[in-house]
Coordinates of C-alpha atoms in Angstrom, one line a residue:
X1 CA 0.1 33.7 16.7
X2 CA 2.7 31.0 16.9
X3 CA 6.5 31.5 16.5
X4 CA 6.7 30.3 13.0
X5 CA 3.6 32.2 11.9
X6 CA 5.0 35.3 13.4
X7 CA 8.2 35.0 11.4
X8 CA 6.2 34.4 8.2
X9 CA 4.0 37.5 8.9
X10 CA 7.1 39.6 9.5
X11 CA 8.7 38.4 6.3
X12 CA 5.6 39.3 4.3
X13 CA 5.0 42.7 5.8
X14 CA 8.4 44.3 6.5
X15 CA 9.8 46.7 3.9
X16 CA 13.3 46.1 2.3
X17 CA 14.8 49.0 4.3
X18 CA 13.9 47.3 7.6
X19 CA 15.6 43.9 6.7
X20 CA 18.1 44.3 9.6
X21 CA 15.2 44.7 12.0
X22 CA 13.6 41.5 10.8
X23 CA 16.9 39.6 11.3
X24 CA 17.1 40.8 14.8
X25 CA 13.5 39.8 15.5
X26 CA 14.0 36.4 14.0
X27 CA 17.1 35.8 16.2
X28 CA 15.1 36.7 19.3
X29 CA 12.2 34.5 18.4
X30 CA 14.2 31.4 17.4
X31 CA 15.7 29.3 20.1
X32 CA 19.5 28.7 20.3
X33 CA 20.1 25.1 19.4
X34 CA 22.4 23.4 21.9
X35 CA 25.7 22.1 20.7
X36 CA 26.6 18.4 20.8
X37 CA 30.3 17.8 20.1
X38 CA 31.2 14.3 19.0
X39 CA 34.5 12.6 18.5
X40 CA 35.1 10.7 15.3
X41 CA 37.5 7.8 15.6
X42 CA 36.3 4.9 17.8
X43 CA 33.2 7.0 18.8
X44 CA 31.1 7.7 15.7
X45 CA 33.1 5.2 13.6
X46 CA 35.2 2.1 14.5
X47 CA 38.6 3.3 13.3
X48 CA 40.3 0.4 15.2
X49 CA 38.5 -2.3 13.2
X50 CA 39.0 -0.5 9.9
X51 CA 42.8 -0.1 10.5
X52 CA 43.0 -3.7 11.6
X53 CA 41.4 -4.9 8.3
X54 CA 43.8 -2.6 6.4
X55 CA 46.8 -4.0 8.1
X56 CA 45.7 -7.6 7.6
X57 CA 45.4 -7.0 3.9
X58 CA 48.7 -5.2 3.8
X59 CA 50.5 -8.1 5.5
X60 CA 48.9 -10.7 3.1
X61 CA 49.7 -8.6 0.0
X62 CA 53.4 -8.3 0.9
X63 CA 53.7 -11.9 2.2
X64 CA 54.6 -10.8 5.7
X65 CA 53.8 -12.9 8.9
X66 CA 50.2 -12.6 9.9
X67 CA 51.4 -12.5 13.5
X68 CA 52.8 -9.0 12.8
X69 CA 49.2 -7.7 13.1
X70 CA 49.6 -7.4 16.8
X71 CA 52.9 -5.6 16.5
X72 CA 51.5 -3.0 14.0
X73 CA 48.4 -2.4 16.1
X74 CA 50.5 -2.0 19.2
X75 CA 52.8 0.5 17.5
X76 CA 49.8 2.4 16.1
X77 CA 48.1 2.6 19.6
X78 CA 44.6 3.2 18.2
X79 CA 45.9 6.1 16.1
X80 CA 47.5 8.0 19.0
X81 CA 51.1 7.4 17.9
X82 CA 52.2 10.1 15.5
X83 CA 51.9 8.9 11.9
X84 CA 55.6 9.6 11.1
X85 CA 56.7 7.5 14.1
X86 CA 54.5 4.6 12.9
X87 CA 55.9 5.0 9.4
X88 CA 59.5 5.0 10.7
X89 CA 58.9 1.9 12.9
X90 CA 57.4 0.0 10.0
X91 CA 60.0 1.1 7.5
X92 CA 62.7 -0.1 9.8
X93 CA 61.0 -3.5 10.4
X94 CA 60.2 -4.2 6.7
X95 CA 63.3 -2.6 5.1
X96 CA 64.0 -4.4 1.9
X97 CA 60.7 -6.3 2.0
X98 CA 58.1 -3.5 1.5
X99 CA 58.5 -0.2 -0.4
X100 CA 58.1 2.9 1.7
X101 CA 55.3 4.1 -0.6
X102 CA 53.2 1.1 0.4
X103 CA 53.7 1.8 4.1
X104 CA 52.7 5.4 3.6
X105 CA 49.6 4.4 1.5
X106 CA 48.5 2.1 4.4
X107 CA 48.8 4.8 6.9
X108 CA 47.2 7.5 4.7
X109 CA 44.3 5.6 3.3
X110 CA 44.0 2.2 5.0
X111 CA 41.5 3.1 7.7
X112 CA 39.8 5.9 5.8
X113 CA 39.0 3.6 2.9
X114 CA 37.5 0.9 5.1
X115 CA 35.7 2.8 7.9
X116 CA 31.9 2.4 8.0
X117 CA 29.1 4.2 9.8
X118 CA 26.9 1.7 11.7
X119 CA 23.2 1.9 11.7
X120 CA 23.3 2.7 15.5
X121 CA 25.6 5.7 15.0
X122 CA 23.4 7.0 12.1
X123 CA 20.3 6.6 14.3
X124 CA 22.1 8.4 17.2
X125 CA 22.7 11.5 15.0
X126 CA 19.1 11.4 13.7
X127 CA 17.8 11.4 17.2
X128 CA 20.1 14.1 18.4
X129 CA 19.1 16.4 15.6
X130 CA 15.5 15.6 16.0
X131 CA 15.9 16.5 19.7
X132 CA 17.1 20.0 18.7
X133 CA 20.9 19.5 19.0
X134 CA 23.4 20.9 16.6
X135 CA 25.9 18.1 15.9
X136 CA 29.6 18.9 15.2
X137 CA 32.5 16.5 15.0
X138 CA 35.7 17.4 16.9
X139 CA 38.6 15.2 16.0
X140 CA 42.4 15.1 16.2
X141 CA 44.2 14.0 13.1
X142 CA 45.2 15.1 9.6
X143 CA 42.7 17.0 7.6
X144 CA 42.7 15.0 4.4
X145 CA 42.4 11.7 6.2
X146 CA 39.7 12.7 8.7
X147 CA 37.6 14.5 6.0
X148 CA 37.9 11.4 3.8
X149 CA 36.3 9.4 6.7
X150 CA 33.6 12.0 7.2
X151 CA 32.7 12.1 3.5
X152 CA 33.1 8.4 2.8
X153 CA 30.7 7.5 5.6
X154 CA 28.3 10.3 4.6
X155 CA 28.7 11.8 8.1
X156 CA 29.1 15.1 6.2
X157 CA 25.3 14.9 5.5
X158 CA 24.4 14.0 9.1
X159 CA 26.3 16.6 11.1
X160 CA 26.3 20.4 10.7
X161 CA 30.1 20.8 10.7
X162 CA 33.4 19.6 12.0
X163 CA 36.7 20.8 13.4
X164 CA 40.0 18.9 12.7
X165 CA 43.1 19.5 14.7
X166 CA 45.5 19.9 11.7
X167 CA 43.2 22.6 10.2
X168 CA 42.6 24.4 13.5
X169 CA 46.3 24.2 14.6
X170 CA 45.3 22.9 18.0
X171 CA 44.2 19.5 19.2
X172 CA 42.1 18.1 21.9
X173 CA 42.1 18.5 24.9
X174 CA 43.1 22.2 24.1
X175 CA 40.1 24.5 24.4
X176 CA 40.8 26.2 21.1
X177 CA 39.6 23.3 19.0
X178 CA 36.3 23.2 20.9
X179 CA 35.9 26.9 20.3
X180 CA 36.7 26.4 16.6
X181 CA 34.0 23.7 16.4
X182 CA 31.4 26.0 18.0
X183 CA 32.4 28.8 15.6
X184 CA 32.1 26.4 12.6
X185 CA 28.4 26.0 13.2
X186 CA 27.7 29.3 14.8
X187 CA 26.5 28.0 18.1
X188 CA 27.9 29.1 21.5
X189 CA 29.6 26.6 23.8
X190 CA 27.2 27.5 26.7
X191 CA 25.2 24.4 27.5
X192 CA 27.2 22.2 25.1
X193 CA 27.8 18.5 25.7
X194 CA 30.8 16.4 24.6
X195 CA 30.8 12.7 23.6
X196 CA 34.0 10.7 23.0
X197 CA 36.1 7.6 23.8
X198 CA 39.4 9.3 24.9
X199 CA 39.6 10.2 28.6
X200 CA 42.3 12.7 28.0
X201 CA 41.3 14.3 24.7
X202 CA 37.5 14.2 25.0
X203 CA 36.6 14.1 28.7
X204 CA 39.4 16.2 30.1
X205 CA 38.8 18.7 27.2
X206 CA 35.1 19.0 28.1
X207 CA 35.9 19.3 31.8
X208 CA 38.4 22.1 31.2
X209 CA 35.6 24.1 29.6
X210 CA 33.2 23.3 32.4
X211 CA 31.0 21.2 30.0
X212 CA 29.1 18.0 30.7
X213 CA 30.4 14.9 29.0
X214 CA 29.7 11.3 28.1
X215 CA 32.5 8.8 27.9
X216 CA 32.1 6.1 25.3
X217 CA 33.9 3.2 27.1
X218 CA 33.9 0.6 24.3
X219 CA 34.0 -2.0 27.1
X220 CA 36.9 -0.4 29.0
X221 CA 37.0 0.6 32.7
X222 CA 37.5 4.2 33.7
X223 CA 41.0 4.6 35.1
X224 CA 41.4 8.4 35.8
X225 CA 41.3 9.9 39.2
X226 CA 41.8 13.6 38.6
X227 CA 38.6 14.0 36.5
X228 CA 35.4 12.2 35.7
X229 CA 32.9 12.1 32.8
X230 CA 29.3 13.2 33.7
X231 CA 28.1 9.9 32.3
X232 CA 29.5 6.6 31.0
X233 CA 28.1 4.8 28.0
X234 CA 29.0 1.6 26.1
X235 CA 28.6 3.2 22.7
X236 CA 27.7 6.4 20.9
X237 CA 24.1 5.4 20.5
X238 CA 23.7 5.0 24.3
X239 CA 25.7 8.2 24.9
X240 CA 23.4 10.2 22.6
X241 CA 20.3 8.8 24.3
X242 CA 21.9 9.9 27.6
X243 CA 22.4 13.4 26.4
X244 CA 18.9 13.7 25.0
X245 CA 17.1 12.3 28.0
X246 CA 19.1 14.5 30.4
X247 CA 18.1 17.6 28.5
X248 CA 14.4 17.0 28.9

Protein backbone atom coordinates (compact mmCIF):
# COMPACT_ATOMS: atom_id res chain seq x y z
CA UNK A 1 0.00 0.00 0.00
CA UNK A 2 1.41 3.39 -0.97
CA UNK A 3 1.92 6.32 1.41
CA UNK A 4 -1.17 8.24 0.28
CA UNK A 5 -3.32 5.08 0.32
CA UNK A 6 -2.13 4.31 3.83
CA UNK A 7 -3.22 7.73 5.05
CA UNK A 8 -6.64 7.38 3.42
CA UNK A 9 -7.07 3.93 4.96
CA UNK A 10 -6.17 5.22 8.42
CA UNK A 11 -8.55 8.16 8.07
CA UNK A 12 -11.42 5.79 7.16
CA UNK A 13 -10.77 3.20 9.89
CA UNK A 14 -9.61 5.08 12.97
CA UNK A 15 -12.21 5.89 15.62
CA UNK A 16 -12.69 9.52 16.87
CA UNK A 17 -11.00 8.75 20.16
CA UNK A 18 -7.75 7.88 18.37
CA UNK A 19 -7.47 11.06 16.29
CA UNK A 20 -4.21 12.04 17.97
CA UNK A 21 -2.70 8.69 16.95
CA UNK A 22 -3.68 9.34 13.34
CA UNK A 23 -2.04 12.73 13.41
CA UNK A 24 1.18 11.24 14.75
CA UNK A 25 1.13 8.50 12.08
CA UNK A 26 0.52 11.06 9.32
CA UNK A 27 3.42 13.17 10.47
CA UNK A 28 5.69 10.14 10.39
CA UNK A 29 4.58 9.09 6.92
CA UNK A 30 4.66 12.50 5.22
CA UNK A 31 8.09 13.87 4.28
CA UNK A 32 9.27 17.20 5.70
CA UNK A 33 9.26 19.71 2.88
CA UNK A 34 12.60 21.55 2.71
CA UNK A 35 12.57 25.31 3.23
CA UNK A 36 13.53 27.79 0.51
CA UNK A 37 13.95 31.33 1.87
CA UNK A 38 13.81 34.05 -0.79
CA UNK A 39 14.54 37.75 -0.59
CA UNK A 40 11.93 40.13 -2.03
CA UNK A 41 13.47 43.37 -3.33
CA UNK A 42 15.78 42.99 -6.31
CA UNK A 43 15.50 39.21 -6.03
CA UNK A 44 11.91 38.15 -6.62
CA UNK A 45 10.91 41.62 -7.86
CA UNK A 46 12.87 44.50 -9.41
CA UNK A 47 12.39 47.11 -6.72
CA UNK A 48 15.12 49.31 -8.24
CA UNK A 49 13.31 49.68 -11.57
CA UNK A 50 9.96 50.30 -9.86
CA UNK A 51 11.39 53.04 -7.65
CA UNK A 52 13.22 54.62 -10.58
CA UNK A 53 9.94 54.84 -12.50
CA UNK A 54 8.24 56.37 -9.47
CA UNK A 55 10.97 58.99 -9.02
CA UNK A 56 10.89 59.87 -12.72
CA UNK A 57 7.14 60.49 -12.49
CA UNK A 58 7.60 62.46 -9.26
CA UNK A 59 10.19 64.78 -10.80
CA UNK A 60 8.04 65.40 -13.87
CA UNK A 61 4.89 66.05 -11.83
CA UNK A 62 6.62 68.68 -9.70
CA UNK A 63 8.61 70.18 -12.60
CA UNK A 64 11.93 69.31 -11.07
CA UNK A 65 15.11 68.64 -13.09
CA UNK A 66 15.18 65.20 -14.65
CA UNK A 67 18.86 65.02 -13.79
CA UNK A 68 17.86 64.77 -10.12
CA UNK A 69 16.95 61.14 -10.79
CA UNK A 70 20.57 60.12 -10.23
CA UNK A 71 20.73 62.08 -6.98
CA UNK A 72 17.56 60.52 -5.54
CA UNK A 73 18.59 57.00 -6.55
CA UNK A 74 22.01 57.53 -4.94
CA UNK A 75 20.47 58.78 -1.70
CA UNK A 76 18.04 55.83 -1.67
CA UNK A 77 20.89 53.33 -2.20
CA UNK A 78 18.59 50.58 -3.52
CA UNK A 79 16.35 50.94 -0.47
CA UNK A 80 19.11 50.41 2.09
CA UNK A 81 19.05 54.02 3.31
CA UNK A 82 16.56 54.43 6.14
CA UNK A 83 13.29 55.88 4.88
CA UNK A 84 13.38 58.83 7.32
CA UNK A 85 16.88 59.74 6.12
CA UNK A 86 15.78 59.74 2.47
CA UNK A 87 12.73 61.82 3.39
CA UNK A 88 14.88 64.31 5.30
CA UNK A 89 17.34 64.68 2.41
CA UNK A 90 14.57 65.18 -0.17
CA UNK A 91 12.65 67.59 2.06
CA UNK A 92 15.77 69.70 2.49
CA UNK A 93 16.57 69.69 -1.25
CA UNK A 94 13.03 70.50 -2.40
CA UNK A 95 11.97 72.80 0.41
CA UNK A 96 9.43 75.30 -0.88
CA UNK A 97 9.02 73.39 -4.16
CA UNK A 98 7.38 70.13 -3.10
CA UNK A 99 5.08 69.49 -0.12
CA UNK A 100 6.40 67.02 2.41
CA UNK A 101 3.28 64.90 1.93
CA UNK A 102 4.23 64.30 -1.71
CA UNK A 103 7.71 63.12 -0.70
CA UNK A 104 6.29 60.75 1.89
CA UNK A 105 3.78 59.41 -0.64
CA UNK A 106 6.62 58.67 -3.07
CA UNK A 107 8.60 56.80 -0.45
CA UNK A 108 5.59 54.95 0.95
CA UNK A 109 3.86 53.89 -2.24
CA UNK A 110 6.04 54.67 -5.27
CA UNK A 111 7.84 51.34 -5.63
CA UNK A 112 5.03 49.25 -4.17
CA UNK A 113 2.52 50.58 -6.71
CA UNK A 114 4.79 49.90 -9.70
CA UNK A 115 6.61 46.70 -8.86
CA UNK A 116 5.81 43.72 -11.08
CA UNK A 117 6.45 39.99 -10.94
CA UNK A 118 8.22 38.76 -14.05
CA UNK A 119 7.26 35.54 -15.77
CA UNK A 120 10.67 34.10 -14.91
CA UNK A 121 10.22 34.77 -11.17
CA UNK A 122 6.75 33.25 -11.27
CA UNK A 123 8.09 30.18 -13.06
CA UNK A 124 10.92 29.87 -10.55
CA UNK A 125 8.42 29.62 -7.69
CA UNK A 126 6.28 27.11 -9.59
CA UNK A 127 9.32 24.91 -10.17
CA UNK A 128 10.49 25.16 -6.58
CA UNK A 129 7.11 24.18 -5.19
CA UNK A 130 6.72 21.39 -7.73
CA UNK A 131 10.13 20.16 -6.59
CA UNK A 132 8.84 19.87 -3.03
CA UNK A 133 10.23 23.10 -1.56
CA UNK A 134 8.31 25.26 0.92
CA UNK A 135 8.81 28.84 -0.28
CA UNK A 136 8.90 31.70 2.22
CA UNK A 137 9.86 35.35 1.66
CA UNK A 138 12.32 36.90 4.13
CA UNK A 139 12.60 40.65 3.67
CA UNK A 140 13.78 43.74 5.47
CA UNK A 141 11.48 46.75 5.37
CA UNK A 142 8.24 48.18 6.67
CA UNK A 143 5.35 45.78 6.94
CA UNK A 144 2.73 47.83 5.08
CA UNK A 145 5.02 48.55 2.14
CA UNK A 146 6.43 45.04 1.79
CA UNK A 147 3.05 43.35 2.15
CA UNK A 148 1.66 45.72 -0.49
CA UNK A 149 4.33 44.45 -2.90
CA UNK A 150 3.65 40.83 -2.00
CA UNK A 151 -0.09 41.17 -2.54
CA UNK A 152 0.09 43.52 -5.55
CA UNK A 153 2.29 41.05 -7.43
CA UNK A 154 0.19 38.03 -6.29
CA UNK A 155 3.28 36.60 -4.59
CA UNK A 156 0.95 35.95 -1.67
CA UNK A 157 -0.60 33.18 -3.77
CA UNK A 158 2.73 31.71 -4.86
CA UNK A 159 4.59 31.39 -1.55
CA UNK A 160 3.54 29.70 1.67
CA UNK A 161 4.39 32.65 3.90
CA UNK A 162 6.69 35.56 4.66
CA UNK A 163 8.62 37.30 7.43
CA UNK A 164 9.14 41.08 7.39
CA UNK A 165 11.70 42.77 9.61
CA UNK A 166 9.38 45.44 11.02
CA UNK A 167 6.90 42.76 12.11
CA UNK A 168 9.54 40.43 13.51
CA UNK A 169 11.49 43.20 15.21
CA UNK A 170 14.76 41.89 13.76
CA UNK A 171 16.26 42.29 10.32
CA UNK A 172 18.58 40.30 8.10
CA UNK A 173 21.29 39.14 8.65
CA UNK A 174 20.11 38.55 12.25
CA UNK A 175 19.21 34.91 12.73
CA UNK A 176 15.91 35.67 14.47
CA UNK A 177 14.18 36.74 11.27
CA UNK A 178 15.14 33.50 9.53
CA UNK A 179 13.81 31.51 12.48
CA UNK A 180 10.61 33.59 12.31
CA UNK A 181 10.26 32.71 8.61
CA UNK A 182 10.62 29.01 9.37
CA UNK A 183 8.06 29.28 12.17
CA UNK A 184 5.64 31.11 9.85
CA UNK A 185 5.37 28.05 7.61
CA UNK A 186 6.01 25.37 10.22
CA UNK A 187 9.16 24.01 8.59
CA UNK A 188 12.53 23.56 10.36
CA UNK A 189 15.62 25.41 9.21
CA UNK A 190 17.51 22.13 8.87
CA UNK A 191 18.38 21.68 5.21
CA UNK A 192 17.02 25.10 4.24
CA UNK A 193 18.45 27.16 1.36
CA UNK A 194 18.63 30.94 1.01
CA UNK A 195 18.40 33.05 -2.15
CA UNK A 196 19.00 36.80 -2.22
CA UNK A 197 20.86 39.71 -3.80
CA UNK A 198 22.42 41.25 -0.69
CA UNK A 199 25.80 39.84 0.32
CA UNK A 200 25.40 41.16 3.87
CA UNK A 201 21.71 40.58 4.56
CA UNK A 202 21.09 37.38 2.61
CA UNK A 203 24.35 35.51 2.18
CA UNK A 204 26.01 36.39 5.49
CA UNK A 205 22.69 35.67 7.19
CA UNK A 206 22.53 32.20 5.65
CA UNK A 207 26.20 31.52 6.41
CA UNK A 208 25.72 32.45 10.07
CA UNK A 209 23.06 29.75 10.31
CA UNK A 210 25.23 27.22 8.47
CA UNK A 211 22.88 27.14 5.46
CA UNK A 212 23.67 26.84 1.78
CA UNK A 213 22.91 29.94 -0.26
CA UNK A 214 22.65 31.32 -3.78
CA UNK A 215 23.63 34.92 -4.42
CA UNK A 216 21.62 36.71 -7.12
CA UNK A 217 24.32 38.90 -8.63
CA UNK A 218 22.19 41.06 -10.95
CA UNK A 219 25.33 41.48 -13.03
CA UNK A 220 27.55 42.59 -10.14
CA UNK A 221 30.85 40.96 -9.07
CA UNK A 222 31.22 39.34 -5.65
CA UNK A 223 33.38 41.58 -3.46
CA UNK A 224 33.39 39.96 0.01
CA UNK A 225 36.37 38.04 1.34
CA UNK A 226 35.15 36.94 4.77
CA UNK A 227 32.28 34.78 3.49
CA UNK A 228 31.08 33.29 0.22
CA UNK A 229 27.76 32.08 -1.23
CA UNK A 230 27.48 28.41 -2.08
CA UNK A 231 26.51 29.36 -5.63
CA UNK A 232 26.21 32.53 -7.73
CA UNK A 233 23.35 33.11 -10.19
CA UNK A 234 22.45 35.95 -12.50
CA UNK A 235 18.78 36.02 -11.48
CA UNK A 236 16.25 34.31 -9.24
CA UNK A 237 15.15 31.87 -11.95
CA UNK A 238 18.70 30.57 -12.38
CA UNK A 239 19.14 30.55 -8.59
CA UNK A 240 16.02 28.45 -8.13
CA UNK A 241 17.16 25.98 -10.80
CA UNK A 242 20.48 25.72 -8.99
CA UNK A 243 18.77 24.85 -5.69
CA UNK A 244 16.46 22.29 -7.31
CA UNK A 245 19.22 20.56 -9.29
CA UNK A 246 21.56 20.44 -6.30
CA UNK A 247 18.89 18.71 -4.19
CA UNK A 248 18.39 15.81 -6.61
